[in-house]
Amino acid sequence: MEITVTEQLSRTVVVAPKERLDAFSAPQMRERLEALLAEGVTQFVIDLSQTPFLDSAGMAVLVSLLKRARQAGGDVKLVKPASEAVQRILLLTRFDKVFDMLDSVPAN
Amino acid sequence: MEITVTEQLSRTVVVAPKERLDAFSAPQMRERLEALLAEGVTQFVIDLSQTPFLDSAGMAVLVSLLKRARQAGGDVKLVKPASEAVQRILLLTRFDKVFDMLDSVPAN
Amino acid sequence: MTTATGKPLQIVIPATLEALRQVSAKIEDYIAQIDGVEEPEIVTYNIVLAVQELCTNIVKHGYAGESGKIAVDLELAEAPLRLIISVRDNAPHIFDKAGWAAPNLDEPKEHGLGIWLIQQLMDEVDYQPAPGNNRWRLVKQIPQRA
Amino acid sequence: MTTATGKPLQIVIPATLEALRQVSAKIEDYIAQIDGVEEPEIVTYNIVLAVQELCTNIVKHGYAGESGKIAVDLELAEAPLRLIISVRDNAPHIFDKAGWAAPNLDEPKEHGLGIWLIQQLMDEVDYQPAPGNNRWRLVKQIPQRA
Ligand SMILES: Nc1ncnc2c1ncn2[C@@H]1O[C@H](COP(=O)(O)OP(=O)(O)O)[C@@H](O)[C@H]1O
Ligand SMILES: Nc1ncnc2c1ncn2[C@@H]1O[C@H](COP(=O)(O)OP(=O)(O)O)[C@@H](O)[C@H]1O
C-alpha cells in the first residue's frame, strides 16, 4: 500500500506570567508577546496557573494575541489558573469558550 | 513583572494512506505506525483525504494508535476524507467525536 | 424511472483478505450498470463496505486461518428496486447471533464494529448458520432519482 | 453569625495604573478583618476586580493622561452585611452611561469588558457624573457562613 509519511517540527512557546496581569503590567506582557510574534512564533501556551490576578486589560492582551496568532495560522491555549476566583472570571467572560483550556502545560 | 518564557519543539508526523485501508492492508499500516511509536513519535496526523476506502479493520488501526499515542502523552488527529461516503461512515461510527477532525493538513 | 439492466452475478473467491478486493470491484461494476441511481457513490460505497465486513469476518472468524472459498451472489429485484446479496461459505465456525451485542460507540473500540455496520448499512440482514454451510442474505434498496 | 469589625477606611492614591495596586492590597486587608465570610477568596477577588476595573477606567478615560487623584472609601453596613465602596475623582471626563451597551461575549473582544464586569460582580452600581467631581458607589453583600 502507498503510505506517505512526512514530518513537521513545530515550536510552541509557553509564557507564564507569575504576578498580577493587570492594566499596569499588561503593556510589558504585550511587548514580550509582540517580540515573539515578530520572531515568527505562532503557537502559544499562556500558562496562567501561577497568575494571581487578571483584569480586563490583561484579558485584552490575551485576545489580541489570539487574533494575531490565528491570522498567522497558529493558536493560543491557556493553562487554567490555580486560583478558583480567576477561573470563575474566565467562565463569566466566556474566555473558556474562546480559548482552548488546558489543565497543565503539555509535556512537550 | 516576572514572566517566564520557555520553548517546546514538537514533532508531528503526518501519515497519508493513499489506497484502500482495509483488512488486507491494515497490518502494513499498523506496522508503519508501530515503527513511528517505537521511535518516540506521539503526535500524529492521519491524512485520510486521499484514502478511498476504510473498513472496520482500518478504523481499528486508528483507534489503537489513538490509545497508544495518548498513553504517551500525545494525540492523533484525522484529516477528513475527500470521499463523502467515507466521511459519512466516520460520522456513523462517531469517529468524528473520538478524534479531532481537521479539514486539511495543518501548515506546520 | 428507469429499469434495472443487471443480470444475476456470481463471484467465487478464495477466502483470503486480499481476494476480497475482487468482490468490492465486482460489486462496484455491477451497481454502475444500474440506471438512475440516486447518490450512486454513497449507495455503492455502503454496499461494498457491508459485504467487505461480512467477508472479512468469514475469513478471520469463520475459516480462521483455514483455506476455503466464499461465494457472493448479486441479484436485482424490482418494485422497489433492490440489490440482494447472498454470501455462502463452508467455514467450520458459525457466527453466534444470540451472543452478539451492539457496540458502545461512546468509547473508541478496536473490535466489534463489523456486524453493527452491516446492520446499519443494509435494509435486511438474514443469517442461516450451519458449520460448513453458512448462508447470509443482505438486501439493500437502491434509491432511484425521481 | 459574627459581627463585622471593620471601621470605615479611606484610601487616596495618585491616578496612575501602578498606584491601583495599593487599592487592591488595602481592600484585601479590609475584607480579611471581617469574620465568618463565606468563600472569602472569591468574594475578595470579585470586589478587588470590580474596583480595579473602575479605577483603571478613571485613570485611562477620566484623567486620560492628566495627573490627579482617586479617593476610595470602604465602609461596612449591617443586615445584611455589605461592603459599600465609594470612589471619587476630579477627572475632566465623565462616563457616558446612556451611550453604553453590553458586550457580545460570543466574539472575543479587546475592549468593553470593564463596566460589564463591574455590573456582574457588584450588587449595586450607582454613578453620579460631574466633570471634575465624579462619584461612584458600589455595594456588595458579604455572604456569611451559617
Ligand atoms: N462469520 C463468522 N464466523 C464466526 N464468528 C463470527 C463471524 N462473524 C462474526 N463473528 C463473531 O462475531 C464477533 C463480532 O464481529 P464484528 O462485529 O465483525 O467485530 P470484530 O470482527 O471486530 O470482532 C467476532 O469477534 C466473532 O467472534
Ligand atoms: N471613568 C470614565 N470616564 C470616562 N469615560 C469612561 C469612564 N469609564 C468608562 N468610560 C467609557 O466607557 C467605555 C467602556 O468602558 P469599559 O467597559 O471599561 O471598556 P474599555 O475600558 O475596555 O473600553 C470606555 O471605552 C470609555 O469610553
CSV table of N, CA, C and O in Angstrom, one decimal, chain B residues 2-108:
chain,number,residue,atom,x,y,z
B,2,GLU,N,7.4,39.4,36.6
B,2,GLU,CA,8.1,38.1,36.3
B,2,GLU,C,7.3,37.3,35.3
B,2,GLU,O,6.1,36.9,35.5
B,3,ILE,N,7.9,37.2,34.1
B,3,ILE,CA,7.2,36.4,33.1
B,3,ILE,C,8.2,35.3,32.6
B,3,ILE,O,9.3,35.7,32.2
B,4,THR,N,7.9,34.0,32.8
B,4,THR,CA,8.9,33.1,32.2
B,4,THR,C,8.5,32.6,30.8
B,4,THR,O,7.3,32.4,30.6
B,5,VAL,N,9.4,32.5,30.0
B,5,VAL,CA,9.2,32.1,28.6
B,5,VAL,C,10.0,30.8,28.3
B,5,VAL,O,11.2,30.8,28.5
B,6,THR,N,9.3,29.7,28.0
B,6,THR,CA,10.0,28.5,27.6
B,6,THR,C,9.6,28.0,26.3
B,6,THR,O,8.5,28.3,25.8
B,7,GLU,N,10.4,27.3,25.6
B,7,GLU,CA,10.1,26.8,24.3
B,7,GLU,C,9.9,25.3,24.3
B,7,GLU,O,10.7,24.6,24.9
B,8,GLN,N,9.1,24.8,23.4
B,8,GLN,CA,8.9,23.4,23.2
B,8,GLN,C,8.9,23.2,21.7
B,8,GLN,O,8.2,23.8,20.9
B,9,LEU,N,9.8,22.2,21.3
B,9,LEU,CA,9.8,21.8,19.9
B,9,LEU,C,9.0,20.5,19.9
B,9,LEU,O,9.3,19.6,20.6
B,10,SER,N,8.0,20.4,19.0
B,10,SER,CA,7.4,19.2,18.9
B,10,SER,C,7.3,18.7,17.4
B,10,SER,O,7.3,19.5,16.5
B,11,ARG,N,7.3,17.4,17.4
B,11,ARG,CA,7.4,16.7,16.1
B,11,ARG,C,6.0,16.1,15.8
B,11,ARG,O,5.5,15.3,16.6
B,12,THR,N,5.4,16.4,14.7
B,12,THR,CA,4.2,15.8,14.3
B,12,THR,C,4.5,15.0,13.1
B,12,THR,O,5.1,15.5,12.1
B,13,VAL,N,4.0,13.8,13.0
B,13,VAL,CA,4.2,13.0,11.8
B,13,VAL,C,2.8,12.9,11.1
B,13,VAL,O,1.8,12.6,11.7
B,14,VAL,N,2.8,13.2,9.8
B,14,VAL,CA,1.6,13.1,9.0
B,14,VAL,C,1.7,11.8,8.2
B,14,VAL,O,2.7,11.7,7.4
B,15,VAL,N,0.8,10.9,8.4
B,15,VAL,CA,0.8,9.7,7.7
B,15,VAL,C,-0.5,9.6,6.7
B,15,VAL,O,-1.6,9.8,7.2
B,16,ALA,N,-0.2,9.5,5.5
B,16,ALA,CA,-1.3,9.6,4.5
B,16,ALA,C,-1.4,8.3,3.7
B,16,ALA,O,-0.7,8.0,2.8
B,17,PRO,N,-2.4,7.4,4.0
B,17,PRO,CA,-2.7,6.2,3.2
B,17,PRO,C,-3.4,6.6,2.0
B,17,PRO,O,-4.4,7.2,2.0
B,18,LYS,N,-2.8,6.2,0.8
B,18,LYS,CA,-3.4,6.7,-0.4
B,18,LYS,C,-4.1,5.6,-1.2
B,18,LYS,O,-4.5,5.8,-2.3
B,19,GLU,N,-4.3,4.5,-0.5
B,19,GLU,CA,-5.0,3.4,-1.1
B,19,GLU,C,-6.0,2.9,-0.1
B,19,GLU,O,-6.1,3.4,1.0
B,20,ARG,N,-6.8,1.8,-0.5
B,20,ARG,CA,-7.7,1.2,0.5
B,20,ARG,C,-7.1,0.9,1.8
B,20,ARG,O,-6.0,0.2,1.8
B,21,LEU,N,-7.6,1.3,2.9
B,21,LEU,CA,-7.2,0.9,4.2
B,21,LEU,C,-8.2,-0.1,4.7
B,21,LEU,O,-9.2,0.3,5.3
B,22,ASP,N,-7.9,-1.4,4.4
B,22,ASP,CA,-8.9,-2.4,4.8
B,22,ASP,C,-8.2,-3.5,5.5
B,22,ASP,O,-7.1,-3.4,5.9
B,23,ALA,N,-9.0,-4.6,5.7
B,23,ALA,CA,-8.4,-5.7,6.5
B,23,ALA,C,-7.1,-6.3,5.9
B,23,ALA,O,-6.3,-6.7,6.6
B,24,PHE,N,-7.0,-6.2,4.5
B,24,PHE,CA,-5.8,-6.7,3.9
B,24,PHE,C,-4.6,-5.7,4.1
B,24,PHE,O,-3.5,-6.2,4.4
B,25,SER,N,-4.8,-4.4,4.0
B,25,SER,CA,-3.7,-3.5,4.1
B,25,SER,C,-3.5,-3.0,5.5
B,25,SER,O,-2.4,-2.4,5.8
B,26,ALA,N,-4.4,-3.2,6.4
B,26,ALA,CA,-4.3,-2.7,7.8
B,26,ALA,C,-3.0,-3.1,8.5
B,26,ALA,O,-2.4,-2.3,9.2
B,27,PRO,N,-2.6,-4.4,8.4
B,27,PRO,CA,-1.4,-4.8,9.1
B,27,PRO,C,-0.1,-4.0,8.6
B,27,PRO,O,0.7,-3.7,9.4
B,28,GLN,N,-0.1,-3.7,7.3
B,28,GLN,CA,1.0,-2.8,6.8
B,28,GLN,C,1.0,-1.5,7.5
B,28,GLN,O,2.1,-0.9,7.8
B,29,MET,N,-0.2,-0.9,7.5
B,29,MET,CA,-0.3,0.4,8.1
B,29,MET,C,0.1,0.4,9.6
B,29,MET,O,0.8,1.2,10.1
B,30,ARG,N,-0.4,-0.7,10.3
B,30,ARG,CA,-0.1,-0.8,11.7
B,30,ARG,C,1.4,-0.9,12.0
B,30,ARG,O,1.9,-0.3,12.9
B,31,GLU,N,2.0,-1.7,11.1
B,31,GLU,CA,3.5,-1.9,11.2
B,31,GLU,C,4.2,-0.5,11.1
B,31,GLU,O,5.1,-0.2,11.9
B,32,ARG,N,3.8,0.3,10.1
B,32,ARG,CA,4.4,1.6,9.9
B,32,ARG,C,4.2,2.5,11.1
B,32,ARG,O,5.1,3.2,11.5
B,33,LEU,N,3.0,2.4,11.7
B,33,LEU,CA,2.7,3.3,12.9
B,33,LEU,C,3.5,2.8,14.1
B,33,LEU,O,4.0,3.6,14.9
B,34,GLU,N,3.6,1.5,14.2
B,34,GLU,CA,4.3,0.9,15.4
B,34,GLU,C,5.8,1.4,15.3
B,34,GLU,O,6.4,1.7,16.3
B,35,ALA,N,6.3,1.4,14.1
B,35,ALA,CA,7.7,1.9,14.0
B,35,ALA,C,7.9,3.3,14.4
B,35,ALA,O,8.8,3.7,15.1
B,36,LEU,N,6.9,4.1,14.1
B,36,LEU,CA,6.9,5.6,14.5
B,36,LEU,C,6.8,5.7,16.0
B,36,LEU,O,7.5,6.5,16.6
B,37,LEU,N,5.9,4.9,16.6
B,37,LEU,CA,5.7,5.0,18.0
B,37,LEU,C,7.0,4.5,18.7
B,37,LEU,O,7.4,5.1,19.7
B,38,ALA,N,7.6,3.5,18.2
B,38,ALA,CA,8.9,3.0,18.8
B,38,ALA,C,10.0,4.1,18.7
B,38,ALA,O,10.8,4.2,19.6
B,39,GLU,N,9.9,4.9,17.7
B,39,GLU,CA,10.9,6.0,17.5
B,39,GLU,C,10.6,7.1,18.5
B,39,GLU,O,11.3,8.1,18.6
B,40,GLY,N,9.4,7.1,19.2
B,40,GLY,CA,9.1,8.1,20.1
B,40,GLY,C,8.1,9.2,19.6
B,40,GLY,O,7.9,10.2,20.3
B,41,VAL,N,7.6,9.0,18.4
B,41,VAL,CA,6.6,9.9,17.9
B,41,VAL,C,5.3,9.8,18.7
B,41,VAL,O,4.9,8.7,19.0
B,42,THR,N,4.7,10.9,19.1
B,42,THR,CA,3.5,10.9,19.9
B,42,THR,C,2.4,11.7,19.3
B,42,THR,O,1.2,11.6,19.6
B,43,GLN,N,2.8,12.6,18.4
B,43,GLN,CA,1.8,13.5,17.7
B,43,GLN,C,1.6,13.0,16.3
B,43,GLN,O,2.6,13.1,15.5
B,44,PHE,N,0.4,12.6,16.0
B,44,PHE,CA,0.1,12.1,14.6
B,44,PHE,C,-1.0,12.8,14.0
B,44,PHE,O,-2.0,13.2,14.6
B,45,VAL,N,-0.9,13.0,12.7
B,45,VAL,CA,-2.0,13.4,11.9
B,45,VAL,C,-2.2,12.3,10.8
B,45,VAL,O,-1.2,12.0,10.1
B,46,ILE,N,-3.3,11.7,10.8
B,46,ILE,CA,-3.6,10.7,9.8
B,46,ILE,C,-4.4,11.4,8.7
B,46,ILE,O,-5.5,11.8,8.9
B,47,ASP,N,-3.8,11.5,7.6
B,47,ASP,CA,-4.4,12.3,6.5
B,47,ASP,C,-5.2,11.3,5.6
B,47,ASP,O,-4.6,10.6,4.8
B,48,LEU,N,-6.5,11.3,5.8
B,48,LEU,CA,-7.4,10.4,5.1
B,48,LEU,C,-7.9,11.0,3.8
B,48,LEU,O,-8.8,10.5,3.2
B,49,SER,N,-7.4,12.2,3.5
B,49,SER,CA,-8.0,12.9,2.4
B,49,SER,C,-8.0,12.1,1.1
B,49,SER,O,-8.9,12.3,0.3
B,50,GLN,N,-7.0,11.3,0.9
B,50,GLN,CA,-6.9,10.5,-0.3
B,50,GLN,C,-7.1,9.1,-0.1
B,50,GLN,O,-6.7,8.2,-0.9
B,51,THR,N,-7.7,8.7,1.0
B,51,THR,CA,-8.0,7.3,1.3
B,51,THR,C,-9.4,6.9,0.7
B,51,THR,O,-10.4,7.5,1.2
B,52,PRO,N,-9.4,6.1,-0.3
B,52,PRO,CA,-10.7,5.8,-1.0
B,52,PRO,C,-11.6,4.9,-0.2
B,52,PRO,O,-12.8,4.9,-0.5
B,53,PHE,N,-11.1,4.1,0.7
B,53,PHE,CA,-12.0,3.1,1.4
B,53,PHE,C,-11.4,2.8,2.7
B,53,PHE,O,-10.2,2.7,2.9
B,54,LEU,N,-12.2,2.6,3.7
B,54,LEU,CA,-11.8,2.4,5.1
B,54,LEU,C,-12.8,1.5,5.7
B,54,LEU,O,-14.0,1.8,5.8
B,55,ASP,N,-12.4,0.3,6.1
B,55,ASP,CA,-13.3,-0.6,6.8
B,55,ASP,C,-13.0,-0.7,8.3
B,55,ASP,O,-12.1,0.1,8.8
B,56,SER,N,-13.7,-1.6,9.0
B,56,SER,CA,-13.5,-1.5,10.5
B,56,SER,C,-12.1,-2.0,10.9
B,56,SER,O,-11.7,-1.6,11.9
B,57,ALA,N,-11.5,-2.8,10.0
B,57,ALA,CA,-10.1,-3.2,10.4
B,57,ALA,C,-9.2,-2.0,10.2
B,57,ALA,O,-8.3,-1.8,11.1
B,58,GLY,N,-9.4,-1.1,9.3
B,58,GLY,CA,-8.7,0.1,9.1
B,58,GLY,C,-8.9,1.1,10.3
B,58,GLY,O,-8.0,1.7,10.8
B,59,MET,N,-10.2,1.1,10.7
B,59,MET,CA,-10.6,2.0,11.8
B,59,MET,C,-9.9,1.5,13.1
B,59,MET,O,-9.5,2.3,13.9
B,60,ALA,N,-9.8,0.2,13.2
B,60,ALA,CA,-9.2,-0.4,14.4
B,60,ALA,C,-7.8,0.1,14.6
B,60,ALA,O,-7.3,0.3,15.7
B,61,VAL,N,-7.1,0.2,13.4
B,61,VAL,CA,-5.7,0.6,13.5
B,61,VAL,C,-5.6,2.1,14.0
B,61,VAL,O,-4.8,2.4,14.8
B,62,LEU,N,-6.6,2.9,13.6
B,62,LEU,CA,-6.6,4.3,14.0
B,62,LEU,C,-6.9,4.4,15.5
B,62,LEU,O,-6.3,5.2,16.3
B,63,VAL,N,-7.9,3.6,16.0
B,63,VAL,CA,-8.2,3.6,17.4
B,63,VAL,C,-7.0,3.1,18.3
B,63,VAL,O,-6.7,3.7,19.3
B,64,SER,N,-6.4,2.1,17.8
B,64,SER,CA,-5.2,1.5,18.5
B,64,SER,C,-4.1,2.6,18.6
B,64,SER,O,-3.5,2.8,19.7
B,65,LEU,N,-3.9,3.3,17.5
B,65,LEU,CA,-2.9,4.3,17.5
B,65,LEU,C,-3.3,5.4,18.5
B,65,LEU,O,-2.4,5.9,19.3
B,66,LEU,N,-4.5,5.8,18.5
B,66,LEU,CA,-5.0,6.9,19.4
B,66,LEU,C,-4.7,6.5,20.9
B,66,LEU,O,-4.2,7.3,21.6
B,67,LYS,N,-5.1,5.3,21.2
B,67,LYS,CA,-4.8,4.9,22.6
B,67,LYS,C,-3.4,4.9,23.0
B,67,LYS,O,-3.0,5.4,24.0
B,68,ARG,N,-2.5,4.4,22.1
B,68,ARG,CA,-1.1,4.4,22.4
B,68,ARG,C,-0.5,5.8,22.4
B,68,ARG,O,0.4,6.1,23.2
B,69,ALA,N,-0.9,6.6,21.5
B,69,ALA,CA,-0.3,8.0,21.4
B,69,ALA,C,-0.8,8.7,22.7
B,69,ALA,O,0.1,9.4,23.3
B,70,ARG,N,-2.0,8.6,23.1
B,70,ARG,CA,-2.5,9.3,24.3
B,70,ARG,C,-1.7,8.8,25.5
B,70,ARG,O,-1.4,9.6,26.4
B,71,GLN,N,-1.6,7.5,25.6
B,71,GLN,CA,-0.8,7.0,26.7
B,71,GLN,C,0.6,7.6,26.8
B,71,GLN,O,1.1,7.8,27.9
B,72,ALA,N,1.2,7.9,25.7
B,72,ALA,CA,2.5,8.5,25.6
B,72,ALA,C,2.4,10.0,25.7
B,72,ALA,O,3.4,10.7,25.5
B,73,GLY,N,1.2,10.5,26.0
B,73,GLY,CA,1.0,12.0,26.2
B,73,GLY,C,0.8,12.7,24.9
B,73,GLY,O,0.8,14.0,24.9
B,74,GLY,N,0.5,12.0,23.8
B,74,GLY,CA,0.3,12.7,22.5
B,74,GLY,C,-1.1,12.6,22.1
B,74,GLY,O,-2.0,12.4,22.9
B,75,ASP,N,-1.3,12.7,20.8
B,75,ASP,CA,-2.7,12.7,20.2
B,75,ASP,C,-2.6,12.3,18.8
B,75,ASP,O,-1.6,12.4,18.1
B,76,VAL,N,-3.8,12.0,18.3
B,76,VAL,CA,-4.0,11.7,16.8
B,76,VAL,C,-5.1,12.5,16.3
B,76,VAL,O,-6.2,12.6,16.9
B,77,LYS,N,-4.8,13.2,15.2
B,77,LYS,CA,-5.9,14.0,14.5
B,77,LYS,C,-6.1,13.4,13.2
B,77,LYS,O,-5.2,12.8,12.6
B,78,LEU,N,-7.3,13.5,12.7
B,78,LEU,CA,-7.6,12.9,11.3
B,78,LEU,C,-7.9,14.1,10.4
B,78,LEU,O,-8.7,15.0,10.7
B,79,VAL,N,-7.3,14.0,9.2
B,79,VAL,CA,-7.7,14.9,8.1
B,79,VAL,C,-8.9,14.3,7.4
B,79,VAL,O,-8.8,13.1,7.0
B,80,LYS,N,-10.0,15.0,7.2
B,80,LYS,CA,-11.2,14.5,6.6
B,80,LYS,C,-11.0,13.8,5.3
B,80,LYS,O,-10.3,14.4,4.4
B,81,PRO,N,-11.6,12.7,5.1
B,81,PRO,CA,-11.5,12.1,3.8
B,81,PRO,C,-12.2,13.0,2.7
B,81,PRO,O,-13.2,13.6,3.0
B,82,ALA,N,-11.7,13.0,1.5
B,82,ALA,CA,-12.3,13.7,0.4
B,82,ALA,C,-13.6,13.0,0.0
B,82,ALA,O,-14.6,13.7,-0.3
B,83,SER,N,-13.7,11.7,0.1
B,83,SER,CA,-14.9,11.0,-0.3
B,83,SER,C,-16.0,11.2,0.7
B,83,SER,O,-15.8,10.9,1.9
B,84,GLU,N,-17.1,11.7,0.2
B,84,GLU,CA,-18.2,11.9,1.1
B,84,GLU,C,-18.7,10.6,1.8
B,84,GLU,O,-19.1,10.6,2.9
B,85,ALA,N,-18.6,9.5,1.0
B,85,ALA,CA,-19.1,8.2,1.5
B,85,ALA,C,-18.2,7.8,2.7
B,85,ALA,O,-18.8,7.4,3.8
B,86,VAL,N,-16.9,8.0,2.7
B,86,VAL,CA,-16.1,7.7,3.8
B,86,VAL,C,-16.4,8.6,5.0
B,86,VAL,O,-16.5,8.1,6.1
B,87,GLN,N,-16.5,9.9,4.7
B,87,GLN,CA,-16.9,10.8,5.7
B,87,GLN,C,-18.1,10.4,6.5
B,87,GLN,O,-18.2,10.5,7.7
B,88,ARG,N,-19.2,9.9,5.7
B,88,ARG,CA,-20.4,9.5,6.4
B,88,ARG,C,-20.2,8.4,7.3
B,88,ARG,O,-20.8,8.3,8.4
B,89,ILE,N,-19.3,7.4,7.0
B,89,ILE,CA,-19.0,6.3,7.8
B,89,ILE,C,-18.4,6.8,9.1
B,89,ILE,O,-18.7,6.3,10.2
B,90,LEU,N,-17.5,7.8,9.0
B,90,LEU,CA,-16.8,8.3,10.2
B,90,LEU,C,-17.9,9.0,11.2
B,90,LEU,O,-17.7,8.9,12.4
B,91,LEU,N,-18.9,9.6,10.6
B,91,LEU,CA,-20.0,10.1,11.4
B,91,LEU,C,-20.8,9.0,12.1
B,91,LEU,O,-21.1,9.1,13.2
B,92,LEU,N,-21.1,8.0,11.2
B,92,LEU,CA,-22.0,6.9,11.7
B,92,LEU,C,-21.3,6.2,12.9
B,92,LEU,O,-22.0,5.9,13.9
B,93,THR,N,-20.1,6.0,12.8
B,93,THR,CA,-19.3,5.3,13.9
B,93,THR,C,-18.9,6.3,15.0
B,93,THR,O,-18.2,5.8,15.9
B,94,ARG,N,-19.2,7.5,14.9
B,94,ARG,CA,-18.9,8.6,15.8
B,94,ARG,C,-17.3,8.8,16.0
B,94,ARG,O,-16.9,9.2,17.0
B,95,PHE,N,-16.6,8.4,14.9
B,95,PHE,CA,-15.2,8.7,14.9
B,95,PHE,C,-14.9,10.2,15.0
B,95,PHE,O,-13.9,10.6,15.5
B,96,ASP,N,-15.8,11.0,14.5
B,96,ASP,CA,-15.6,12.4,14.5
B,96,ASP,C,-15.7,13.0,15.9
B,96,ASP,O,-15.3,14.1,16.2
B,97,LYS,N,-16.2,12.2,16.8
B,97,LYS,CA,-16.3,12.6,18.2
B,97,LYS,C,-15.1,12.2,19.0
B,97,LYS,O,-14.7,12.8,20.0
B,98,VAL,N,-14.5,11.0,18.5
B,98,VAL,CA,-13.4,10.5,19.3
B,98,VAL,C,-12.1,11.1,18.8
B,98,VAL,O,-11.2,11.3,19.6
B,99,PHE,N,-12.0,11.5,17.6
B,99,PHE,CA,-10.8,12.1,17.0
B,99,PHE,C,-11.0,13.6,16.7
B,99,PHE,O,-12.1,14.0,16.3
B,100,ASP,N,-10.0,14.4,16.9
B,100,ASP,CA,-10.1,15.8,16.3
B,100,ASP,C,-10.1,15.7,14.8
B,100,ASP,O,-9.2,15.0,14.3
B,101,MET,N,-11.0,16.3,14.2
B,101,MET,CA,-11.1,16.2,12.7
B,101,MET,C,-10.6,17.5,12.1
B,101,MET,O,-11.0,18.6,12.5
B,102,LEU,N,-9.7,17.4,11.2
B,102,LEU,CA,-9.1,18.6,10.5
B,102,LEU,C,-9.6,18.7,9.1
B,102,LEU,O,-9.8,17.6,8.4
B,103,ASP,N,-9.8,19.9,8.5
B,103,ASP,CA,-10.2,20.0,7.1
B,103,ASP,C,-9.0,19.7,6.2
B,103,ASP,O,-9.2,19.3,5.1
B,104,SER,N,-7.8,20.0,6.7
B,104,SER,CA,-6.6,19.8,5.8
B,104,SER,C,-5.4,19.6,6.7
B,104,SER,O,-5.5,19.9,7.9
B,105,VAL,N,-4.3,19.2,6.1
B,105,VAL,CA,-3.1,19.0,6.9
B,105,VAL,C,-2.7,20.4,7.4
B,105,VAL,O,-2.6,21.3,6.6
B,106,PRO,N,-2.5,20.6,8.7
B,106,PRO,CA,-2.1,21.9,9.2
B,106,PRO,C,-0.8,22.3,8.6
B,106,PRO,O,0.2,21.5,8.4
B,107,ALA,N,-0.7,23.6,8.2
B,107,ALA,CA,0.5,24.2,7.6
B,107,ALA,C,1.5,24.4,8.8
B,107,ALA,O,1.5,25.4,9.4
B,108,ASN,N,2.3,23.4,9.0
B,108,ASN,CA,3.3,23.4,10.1
B,108,ASN,C,2.8,23.7,11.5
B,108,ASN,O,1.8,24.1,11.7
